[in-house]
PDB file of C-alpha atoms in Angstrom:
ATOM      1  CA  MET A 568     -33.363 -49.094  57.395  1.00 48.00           C
ATOM      2  CA  GLN A 569     -31.873 -49.398  53.973  1.00 67.00           C
ATOM      3  CA  GLY A 570     -28.812 -51.514  53.202  1.00 81.00           C
ATOM      4  CA  TYR A 571     -25.329 -50.312  52.487  1.00 86.00           C
ATOM      5  CA  LYS A 572     -24.747 -48.943  48.987  1.00 89.00           C
ATOM      6  CA  PHE A 573     -21.191 -48.272  47.826  1.00 90.00           C
ATOM      7  CA  LYS A 574     -21.121 -45.095  45.748  1.00 91.00           C
ATOM      8  CA  LEU A 575     -18.025 -46.185  43.808  1.00 93.00           C
ATOM      9  CA  GLN A 576     -19.334 -49.653  42.902  1.00 93.00           C
ATOM     10  CA  LYS A 577     -19.195 -48.897  39.182  1.00 95.00           C
ATOM     11  CA  LEU A 578     -15.525 -47.872  39.518  1.00 95.00           C
ATOM     12  CA  LEU A 579     -14.815 -51.116  41.371  1.00 94.00           C
ATOM     13  CA  GLU A 580     -16.499 -53.129  38.613  1.00 95.00           C
ATOM     14  CA  ILE A 581     -14.477 -51.294  35.943  1.00 96.00           C
ATOM     15  CA  ARG A 582     -11.240 -51.999  37.788  1.00 96.00           C
ATOM     16  CA  GLU A 583     -12.181 -55.655  38.252  1.00 96.00           C
ATOM     17  CA  ASN A 584     -12.842 -55.930  34.508  1.00 97.00           C
ATOM     18  CA  LYS A 585      -9.505 -54.280  33.728  1.00 97.00           C
ATOM     19  CA  GLU A 586      -7.772 -56.711  36.055  1.00 97.00           C
ATOM     20  CA  GLU A 587      -9.418 -59.661  34.317  1.00 97.00           C
ATOM     21  CA  GLU A 588      -8.303 -58.316  30.929  1.00 97.00           C
ATOM     22  CA  LYS A 589      -4.750 -57.926  32.232  1.00 97.00           C
ATOM     23  CA  LYS A 590      -4.837 -61.503  33.544  1.00 97.00           C
ATOM     24  CA  VAL A 591      -5.863 -62.795  30.129  1.00 97.00           C
ATOM     25  CA  LEU A 592      -3.134 -60.788  28.407  1.00 97.00           C
ATOM     26  CA  PHE A 593      -0.577 -62.032  30.930  1.00 97.00           C
ATOM     27  CA  MET A 594      -1.581 -65.656  30.402  1.00 97.00           C
ATOM     28  CA  GLU A 595      -1.384 -65.247  26.609  1.00 97.00           C
ATOM     29  CA  ALA A 596       2.080 -63.698  26.870  1.00 97.00           C
ATOM     30  CA  ASN A 597       3.137 -66.518  29.192  1.00 97.00           C
ATOM     31  CA  ARG A 598       1.840 -69.100  26.712  1.00 97.00           C
ATOM     32  CA  GLU A 599       3.750 -67.461  23.862  1.00 97.00           C
ATOM     33  CA  LYS A 600       6.933 -67.404  25.928  1.00 97.00           C
ATOM     34  CA  GLN A 601       6.521 -71.085  26.787  1.00 97.00           C
ATOM     35  CA  LYS A 602       6.070 -71.951  23.092  1.00 97.00           C
ATOM     36  CA  VAL A 603       9.268 -70.126  22.191  1.00 97.00           C
ATOM     37  CA  GLN A 604      11.046 -71.840  25.094  1.00 97.00           C
ATOM     38  CA  GLN A 605       9.886 -75.252  23.868  1.00 97.00           C
ATOM     39  CA  THR A 606      11.063 -74.444  20.349  1.00 97.00           C
ATOM     40  CA  LEU A 607      14.444 -73.388  21.691  1.00 97.00           C
ATOM     41  CA  ASP A 608      14.726 -76.590  23.736  1.00 96.00           C
ATOM     42  CA  LYS A 609      13.945 -78.701  20.657  1.00 96.00           C
ATOM     43  CA  LEU A 610      16.521 -76.838  18.589  1.00 96.00           C
ATOM     44  CA  GLU A 611      19.183 -77.291  21.259  1.00 95.00           C
ATOM     45  CA  ASP A 612      18.354 -80.991  21.542  1.00 94.00           C
ATOM     46  CA  ASN A 613      18.691 -81.362  17.758  1.00 92.00           C
ATOM     47  CA  TYR A 614      21.989 -79.515  17.813  1.00 92.00           C
ATOM     48  CA  LEU A 615      23.372 -81.772  20.544  1.00 91.00           C
ATOM     49  CA  LYS A 616      22.041 -84.848  18.768  1.00 89.00           C
ATOM     50  CA  TYR A 617      23.571 -84.038  15.388  1.00 85.00           C
ATOM     51  CA  CYS A 618      26.735 -82.573  16.864  1.00 83.00           C
ATOM     52  CA  SER A 619      27.528 -85.846  18.600  1.00 81.00           C
ATOM     53  CA  ILE A 620      26.987 -87.941  15.458  1.00 78.00           C
ATOM     54  CA  ASP A 621      30.287 -88.657  13.718  1.00 74.00           C
ATOM     55  CA  ILE A 622      29.923 -89.150  10.026  1.00 66.00           C
ATOM     56  CA  CYS A 623      33.069 -90.784   8.725  1.00 66.00           C
ATOM     57  CA  SER A 624      31.830 -91.761   5.314  1.00 72.00           C
ATOM     58  CA  SER A 625      32.251 -88.840   2.968  1.00 80.00           C
ATOM     59  CA  THR A 626      33.161 -85.192   2.843  1.00 83.00           C
ATOM     60  CA  TYR A 627      29.812 -84.404   1.256  1.00 83.00           C
ATOM     61  CA  GLU A 628      27.910 -85.845   4.241  1.00 82.00           C
ATOM     62  CA  ARG A 629      30.157 -83.963   6.666  1.00 84.00           C
ATOM     63  CA  LYS A 630      29.489 -80.758   4.782  1.00 87.00           C
ATOM     64  CA  ILE A 631      25.741 -81.384   4.932  1.00 87.00           C
ATOM     65  CA  GLN A 632      26.000 -82.061   8.661  1.00 86.00           C
ATOM     66  CA  GLN A 633      28.095 -78.896   9.180  1.00 89.00           C
ATOM     67  CA  ASN A 634      25.623 -76.785   7.199  1.00 92.00           C
ATOM     68  CA  TYR A 635      22.725 -78.210   9.218  1.00 92.00           C
ATOM     69  CA  LEU A 636      24.559 -77.496  12.476  1.00 92.00           C
ATOM     70  CA  ASN A 637      25.279 -73.929  11.311  1.00 95.00           C
ATOM     71  CA  PHE A 638      21.614 -73.516  10.428  1.00 95.00           C
ATOM     72  CA  LEU A 639      20.599 -74.847  13.858  1.00 95.00           C
ATOM     73  CA  CYS A 640      23.064 -72.510  15.539  1.00 96.00           C
ATOM     74  CA  SER A 641      21.718 -69.443  13.739  1.00 97.00           C
ATOM     75  CA  THR A 642      18.137 -70.528  14.453  1.00 97.00           C
ATOM     76  CA  ILE A 643      19.002 -71.027  18.127  1.00 96.00           C
ATOM     77  CA  ASP A 644      20.454 -67.515  18.244  1.00 97.00           C
ATOM     78  CA  ALA A 645      17.339 -66.030  16.628  1.00 97.00           C
ATOM     79  CA  THR A 646      15.060 -68.004  18.939  1.00 97.00           C
ATOM     80  CA  THR A 647      17.077 -66.875  21.959  1.00 97.00           C
ATOM     81  CA  VAL A 648      16.551 -63.247  20.941  1.00 97.00           C
ATOM     82  CA  THR A 649      12.833 -63.930  20.483  1.00 97.00           C
ATOM     83  CA  LEU A 650      12.720 -65.590  23.905  1.00 97.00           C
ATOM     84  CA  GLU A 651      14.320 -62.545  25.509  1.00 97.00           C
ATOM     85  CA  GLU A 652      11.754 -60.305  23.817  1.00 97.00           C
ATOM     86  CA  ARG A 653       8.912 -62.521  25.026  1.00 97.00           C
ATOM     87  CA  THR A 654      10.383 -62.513  28.531  1.00 97.00           C
ATOM     88  CA  GLN A 655      10.499 -58.714  28.554  1.00 97.00           C
ATOM     89  CA  GLU A 656       6.954 -58.566  27.213  1.00 97.00           C
ATOM     90  CA  LEU A 657       5.832 -61.014  29.884  1.00 97.00           C
ATOM     91  CA  GLU A 658       7.463 -58.915  32.600  1.00 98.00           C
ATOM     92  CA  LYS A 659       5.688 -55.812  31.286  1.00 98.00           C
ATOM     93  CA  LYS A 660       2.365 -57.670  31.332  1.00 97.00           C
ATOM     94  CA  ARG A 661       3.123 -58.833  34.883  1.00 97.00           C
ATOM     95  CA  GLN A 662       3.714 -55.230  35.975  1.00 98.00           C
ATOM     96  CA  ASP A 663       0.474 -54.146  34.297  1.00 97.00           C
ATOM     97  CA  LEU A 664      -1.373 -56.932  36.103  1.00 97.00           C
ATOM     98  CA  VAL A 665       0.128 -55.975  39.461  1.00 97.00           C
ATOM     99  CA  THR A 666      -0.851 -52.339  38.874  1.00 97.00           C
ATOM    100  CA  ALA A 667      -4.417 -53.353  38.001  1.00 97.00           C
ATOM    101  CA  GLN A 668      -4.591 -55.548  41.123  1.00 97.00           C
ATOM    102  CA  VAL A 669      -3.365 -52.688  43.316  1.00 97.00           C
ATOM    103  CA  GLN A 670      -5.926 -50.317  41.830  1.00 96.00           C
ATOM    104  CA  ARG A 671      -8.751 -52.809  42.366  1.00 96.00           C
ATOM    105  CA  LYS A 672      -7.599 -53.608  45.883  1.00 97.00           C
ATOM    106  CA  THR A 673      -7.461 -49.896  46.733  1.00 96.00           C
ATOM    107  CA  VAL A 674     -11.120 -49.438  45.840  1.00 96.00           C
ATOM    108  CA  GLU A 675     -12.034 -52.703  47.599  1.00 96.00           C
ATOM    109  CA  ILE A 676     -10.334 -51.545  50.798  1.00 97.00           C
ATOM    110  CA  LEU A 677     -12.203 -48.249  50.560  1.00 96.00           C
ATOM    111  CA  LYS A 678     -15.469 -50.163  50.123  1.00 95.00           C
ATOM    112  CA  GLU A 679     -14.738 -52.402  53.116  1.00 95.00           C
ATOM    113  CA  LYS A 680     -13.823 -49.405  55.268  1.00 96.00           C
ATOM    114  CA  GLN A 681     -16.977 -47.513  54.311  1.00 95.00           C
ATOM    115  CA  LYS A 682     -19.098 -50.610  54.928  1.00 94.00           C
ATOM    116  CA  LYS A 683     -17.482 -51.083  58.337  1.00 95.00           C
ATOM    117  CA  ASP A 684     -18.173 -47.416  59.182  1.00 95.00           C
ATOM    118  CA  PHE A 685     -21.757 -47.821  57.968  1.00 94.00           C
ATOM    119  CA  LEU A 686     -22.296 -50.909  60.126  1.00 94.00           C
ATOM    120  CA  GLU A 687     -20.739 -49.185  63.142  1.00 95.00           C
ATOM    121  CA  GLU A 688     -23.087 -46.251  62.630  1.00 94.00           C
ATOM    122  CA  LEU A 689     -26.060 -48.635  62.430  1.00 93.00           C
ATOM    123  CA  ASP A 690     -24.919 -50.326  65.636  1.00 94.00           C
ATOM    124  CA  ARG A 691     -24.576 -46.934  67.346  1.00 96.00           C
ATOM    125  CA  ILE A 692     -28.078 -45.885  66.242  1.00 93.00           C
ATOM    126  CA  GLU A 693     -29.486 -49.227  67.378  1.00 93.00           C
ATOM    127  CA  GLN A 694     -27.743 -48.881  70.736  1.00 95.00           C
ATOM    128  CA  LEU A 695     -29.178 -45.379  71.156  1.00 95.00           C
ATOM    129  CA  GLN A 696     -32.664 -46.699  70.389  1.00 94.00           C
ATOM    130  CA  ASN A 697     -32.225 -49.570  72.855  1.00 93.00           C
ATOM    131  CA  ASP A 698     -31.027 -47.148  75.531  1.00 92.00           C
ATOM    132  CA  GLU A 699     -34.033 -44.924  74.868  1.00 92.00           C
ATOM    133  CA  PHE A 700     -36.452 -47.879  75.103  1.00 90.00           C
ATOM    134  CA  ALA A 701     -34.797 -48.979  78.326  1.00 91.00           C
ATOM    135  CA  LEU A 702     -35.094 -45.446  79.731  1.00 89.00           C
ATOM    136  CA  TYR A 703     -38.805 -45.270  78.827  1.00 89.00           C
ATOM    137  CA  GLY A 704     -39.359 -48.649  80.412  1.00 88.00           C
ATOM    138  CA  PHE A 705     -37.558 -47.552  83.556  1.00 86.00           C
ATOM    139  CA  VAL A 706     -39.560 -44.330  83.740  1.00 87.00           C
ATOM    140  CA  ARG A 707     -42.829 -46.283  83.303  1.00 87.00           C
ATOM    141  CA  GLN A 708     -41.843 -48.728  86.030  1.00 87.00           C
ATOM    142  CA  ASN A 709     -41.028 -45.909  88.471  1.00 85.00           C
ATOM    143  CA  ARG A 710     -44.342 -44.072  87.829  1.00 82.00           C
ATOM    144  CA  ARG A 711     -46.390 -47.007  89.091  1.00 70.00           C
TER     145      ARG A 711
END
C-alpha cells in the first residue's frame, strides 16, 4: 500500500507562503503604527509640560513659548492624521491576513477530509481482507 498523497499540496504550500507574507506585512504595519503612536505621545507630553510652565519674566520668552506650543499643536495634529492613516492601513493588512488564513484553512480542511476518507477506505479494505482470511480459515477448519 502506498501512503496518502494530497493532490493540492502545492496549492496549500502557496497559500501558507502567502499567509506568512501577510503576517510579515501586518507586523511591519503594526510597528509603524506603534512608532507614530509613541511620537504622538511624546509630543503631547511636551505640550503638557511646556503649557504648564509659567514664564513671568519677559514678553519675548512668552512669545517663544507660545510659538513652540503652536508648533507642537500643529505637529500633534499632523501626527494624529498620520496615526489615523496608519490605523486604517493596519486594519487593511489585518483583513488581508484574515483572508489569507481563511484560504489556507479551507485547503487544510479539504486535505484533512480527504486524508480521513483515504484512511477510512484503507480500514475498509483491511477489514474486507481480514474477513476473507477468516472465511478461508473457517472453510479449511470445516473441511477437516
